[in-house]
Amino acid sequence: MTNIHEQIMPDPTTWRLYGTVGCHLCEIAESLLLQAQAVADIRWQSIDIAELPEQEMLEFADKIPVLVTATKTLYYPFSIMDIIALS
């Protein structure tokens, strides 16, 4: 399994939310991130695992949504307080 913290992040201050289209848990995670942005300086991008190379896609397939920062990974379920604690 690839260590996602060792992958080169183009901008280490921008978090990644791994998910896919039609995933209701991913939609909840996005909503939590939007709420957290109201009180914390958080930048994030959604990454659709369907667009990743097959090996990476398979690593995330049964774990999404997954929130990755430069140093931490949160696997769902996570709360708004978990997100804010990362900021």
XYZ file of N, CA, C and O in Angstrom:
348
model
N 0.834 -1.182 0.000
C 0.000 0.000 0.000
C 0.877 1.244 0.000
O 1.829 1.348 0.750
N 0.546 2.203 -0.801
C 1.292 3.438 -0.906
C 1.066 4.288 0.338
O -0.043 4.396 0.820
N 2.119 4.891 0.843
C 1.981 5.816 1.954
C 1.567 7.157 1.387
O 2.359 7.858 0.776
N 0.310 7.527 1.602
C -0.220 8.728 0.974
C 0.399 10.005 1.519
O 0.320 11.034 0.881
N 1.061 9.946 2.678
C 1.741 11.128 3.191
C 3.080 11.334 2.505
O 3.612 12.430 2.530
N 3.612 10.309 1.901
C 4.903 10.431 1.225
C 4.736 10.855 -0.231
O 5.703 11.206 -0.879
N 3.509 10.800 -0.732
C 3.275 11.247 -2.093
C 3.511 12.758 -2.141
O 3.218 13.480 -1.197
N 4.027 13.228 -3.246
C 4.290 14.651 -3.385
C 2.957 15.381 -3.521
O 2.167 15.092 -4.408
N 2.716 16.289 -2.591
C 1.513 17.102 -2.642
C 1.889 18.424 -3.290
O 2.803 19.098 -2.825
N 1.205 18.820 -4.372
C 1.543 20.067 -5.047
C 1.505 21.262 -4.096
O 2.316 22.148 -4.179
N 0.572 21.278 -3.190
C 0.462 22.334 -2.187
C 0.133 21.669 -0.861
O -1.009 21.276 -0.631
N 1.105 21.532 0.018
C 0.872 20.806 1.269
C -0.150 21.467 2.187
O -0.615 20.850 3.134
N -0.523 22.724 1.917
C -1.539 23.368 2.739
C -2.950 23.076 2.240
O -3.921 23.413 2.905
N -3.065 22.479 1.080
C -4.376 22.106 0.536
C -4.619 20.633 0.814
O -3.850 19.779 0.388
N -5.675 20.355 1.532
C -6.019 18.984 1.871
C -6.693 18.315 0.692
O -7.183 18.966 -0.225
N -6.730 16.989 0.719
C -7.386 16.203 -0.331
C -8.513 15.381 0.282
O -8.321 14.722 1.300
N -9.662 15.436 -0.366
C -10.777 14.584 0.033
C -10.987 13.576 -1.086
O -11.401 13.922 -2.184
N -10.632 12.327 -0.808
C -10.797 11.264 -1.792
C -12.212 10.707 -1.681
O -12.681 10.384 -0.591
N -12.876 10.620 -2.805
C -14.239 10.102 -2.864
C -14.581 9.737 -4.294
O -13.688 9.536 -5.121
N -15.875 9.692 -4.586
C -16.309 9.428 -5.948
C -17.722 9.953 -6.142
O -18.444 10.209 -5.171
N -18.118 10.106 -7.371
C -19.441 10.612 -7.711
C -20.504 9.637 -7.218
O -20.353 8.421 -7.348
N -21.564 10.177 -6.620
C -22.668 9.347 -6.170
C -22.480 8.729 -4.799
O -23.328 7.983 -4.340
N -21.396 9.055 -4.127
C -21.118 8.520 -2.779
C -21.751 9.467 -1.758
O -21.289 10.593 -1.592
N -22.811 9.022 -1.102
C -23.497 9.914 -0.162
C -22.631 10.248 1.051
O -22.719 11.341 1.599
N -21.762 9.346 1.467
C -20.855 9.649 2.576
C -19.840 10.717 2.170
O -19.459 11.568 2.981
N -19.429 10.688 0.904
C -18.503 11.702 0.390
C -19.177 13.069 0.383
O -18.546 14.084 0.694
N -20.463 13.105 0.050
C -21.214 14.361 0.071
C -21.304 14.900 1.497
O -21.186 16.111 1.720
N -21.497 14.025 2.470
C -21.528 14.437 3.879
C -20.166 14.998 4.277
O -20.084 16.041 4.933
N -19.099 14.331 3.872
C -17.745 14.794 4.198
C -17.487 16.173 3.592
O -16.907 17.048 4.245
N -17.927 16.393 2.355
C -17.769 17.709 1.722
C -18.544 18.771 2.501
O -18.053 19.876 2.711
N -19.738 18.428 2.930
C -20.549 19.358 3.711
C -19.851 19.720 5.024
O -19.845 20.884 5.436
N -19.261 18.735 5.669
C -18.515 18.988 6.910
C -17.323 19.921 6.659
O -17.048 20.820 7.456
N -16.631 19.710 5.554
C -15.497 20.571 5.225
C -15.956 22.007 4.970
O -15.307 22.960 5.399
N -17.081 22.163 4.281
C -17.612 23.503 4.031
C -17.997 24.192 5.341
O -17.733 25.382 5.521
N -18.580 23.452 6.258
C -18.919 24.012 7.567
C -17.656 24.402 8.335
O -17.609 25.459 8.970
N -16.637 23.566 8.272
C -15.381 23.841 8.973
C -14.700 25.082 8.412
O -14.069 25.841 9.160
N -14.858 25.319 7.109
C -14.255 26.498 6.486
C -14.832 27.796 7.050
O -14.192 28.836 6.971
N -16.020 27.739 7.622
C -16.637 28.933 8.194
C -15.903 29.406 9.445
O -15.980 30.582 9.807
N -15.174 28.509 10.089
C -14.491 28.865 11.343
C -12.988 28.617 11.314
O -12.293 28.966 12.263
N -12.480 27.996 10.270
C -11.046 27.700 10.193
C -10.546 27.935 8.771
O -11.303 27.804 7.813
N -9.279 28.289 8.661
C -8.666 28.506 7.347
C -8.288 27.152 6.759
O -7.193 26.645 7.001
N -9.228 26.586 6.018
C -9.045 25.257 5.434
C -9.192 25.352 3.928
O -10.160 25.911 3.431
N -8.224 24.801 3.221
C -8.313 24.675 1.761
C -8.264 23.204 1.426
O -7.448 22.466 1.967
N -9.160 22.781 0.531
C -9.212 21.367 0.182
C -9.677 21.215 -1.257
O -10.235 22.122 -1.852
N -9.385 20.046 -1.782
C -9.850 19.708 -3.129
C -10.405 18.301 -3.096
O -9.922 17.446 -2.365
N -11.433 18.098 -3.888
C -12.011 16.753 -4.027
C -11.256 16.011 -5.110
O -10.961 16.575 -6.166
N -10.956 14.757 -4.847
C -10.299 13.914 -5.832
C -11.170 12.684 -6.026
O -11.460 11.960 -5.072
N -11.594 12.467 -7.263
C -12.423 11.309 -7.602
C -11.503 10.109 -7.792
O -10.645 10.104 -8.678
N -11.695 9.100 -6.962
C -10.804 7.939 -7.044
C -10.924 7.211 -8.376
O -10.011 6.500 -8.769
N -12.039 7.402 -9.083
C -12.212 6.765 -10.392
C -11.204 7.300 -11.407
O -10.940 6.652 -12.415
N -10.628 8.469 -11.126
C -9.654 9.076 -12.034
C -8.211 8.762 -11.654
O -7.286 9.195 -12.330
N -8.030 8.017 -10.577
C -6.679 7.647 -10.134
C -6.199 6.407 -10.876
O -7.010 5.637 -11.408
N -4.882 6.166 -10.885
C -4.382 4.895 -11.410
C -5.038 3.739 -10.647
O -5.374 3.870 -9.465
N -5.206 2.620 -11.308
C -5.962 1.497 -10.737
C -5.488 1.091 -9.343
O -6.306 0.849 -8.449
N -4.186 1.014 -9.127
C -3.662 0.584 -7.829
C -4.106 1.532 -6.719
O -4.548 1.101 -5.662
N -4.000 2.851 -6.970
C -4.424 3.831 -5.966
C -5.937 3.775 -5.767
O -6.420 3.889 -4.647
N -6.675 3.627 -6.853
C -8.124 3.542 -6.762
C -8.529 2.378 -5.861
O -9.383 2.519 -4.985
N -7.896 1.241 -6.048
C -8.218 0.061 -5.247
C -7.877 0.263 -3.770
O -8.560 -0.265 -2.899
N -6.822 1.046 -3.497
C -6.447 1.318 -2.107
C -7.537 2.099 -1.381
O -7.754 1.902 -0.187
N -8.217 2.989 -2.095
C -9.233 3.835 -1.480
C -10.644 3.286 -1.621
O -11.551 3.732 -0.917
N -10.874 2.357 -2.505
C -12.221 1.943 -2.894
C -13.137 1.603 -1.729
O -14.304 1.985 -1.733
N -12.640 0.912 -0.725
C -13.504 0.512 0.392
C -13.321 1.405 1.623
O -13.794 1.083 2.709
N -12.662 2.557 1.444
C -12.383 3.440 2.575
C -12.988 4.828 2.433
O -12.970 5.594 3.387
N -13.465 5.194 1.255
C -13.921 6.566 1.025
C -15.154 6.892 1.842
O -15.938 5.994 2.144
N -15.265 8.160 2.210
C -14.364 9.276 1.970
C -13.147 9.243 2.899
O -13.236 8.793 4.032
N -12.037 9.735 2.362
C -10.784 9.807 3.113
C -10.258 11.231 2.972
O -10.127 11.741 1.864
N -9.970 11.863 4.101
C -9.424 13.211 4.113
C -7.941 13.123 4.439
O -7.555 12.551 5.465
N -7.104 13.687 3.565
C -5.650 13.593 3.720
C -5.047 14.989 3.791
O -5.306 15.821 2.918
N -4.257 15.215 4.829
C -3.464 16.438 4.935
C -2.015 16.044 4.682
O -1.721 14.877 4.419
N -1.119 16.992 4.821
C 0.301 16.693 4.612
C 0.829 15.700 5.644
O 1.793 14.986 5.384
N 0.171 15.616 6.816
C 0.687 14.760 7.881
C -0.319 13.776 8.470
O 0.070 12.881 9.216
N -1.595 13.945 8.195
C -2.630 13.112 8.819
C -3.617 12.587 7.783
O -3.808 13.181 6.732
N -4.260 11.489 8.142
C -5.331 10.917 7.336
C -6.524 10.630 8.231
O -6.359 10.038 9.300
N -7.694 11.071 7.791
C -8.935 10.759 8.497
C -9.784 9.863 7.608
O -10.037 10.194 6.458
N -10.195 8.747 8.165
C -11.099 7.850 7.462
C -12.503 8.073 8.018
O -12.677 8.238 9.223
N -13.487 8.087 7.146
C -14.862 8.294 7.584
C -15.312 7.122 8.443
O -14.950 5.999 8.143
N -16.036 7.355 9.527
C -16.702 8.597 9.897
C -15.783 9.553 10.667
O -15.003 9.131 11.512
N -15.867 10.824 10.310
C -15.200 11.881 11.066
C -16.180 13.033 11.226
O -17.159 13.127 10.499
N -15.901 13.865 12.211
C -16.809 14.960 12.544
C -16.185 16.302 12.186
O -14.992 16.386 11.872
N -16.988 17.333 12.309
C -16.468 18.672 12.082
C -15.364 18.996 13.086
O -14.382 19.645 12.756
N -15.504 18.505 14.317
C -14.467 18.738 15.329
C -13.161 18.028 14.958
O -12.077 18.565 15.199
N -13.258 16.847 14.363
C -12.052 16.139 13.898
C -11.351 16.964 12.818
O -10.121 17.065 12.799
N -12.142 17.558 11.934
C -11.585 18.360 10.832
C -10.914 19.606 11.390
O -9.778 19.946 11.030
N -11.600 20.313 12.275
C -11.052 21.537 12.843
C -9.775 21.242 13.635
O -8.833 22.039 13.618
N -9.710 20.105 14.290
C -8.504 19.739 15.045
C -7.284 19.601 14.129
O -6.154 19.730 14.590
N -7.505 19.326 12.856
C -6.398 19.218 11.910
C -5.863 20.570 11.468
O -4.746 20.661 10.972
N -6.695 21.599 11.596
C -6.309 22.909 11.051
C -5.331 23.653 11.950
O -5.104 23.332 13.072
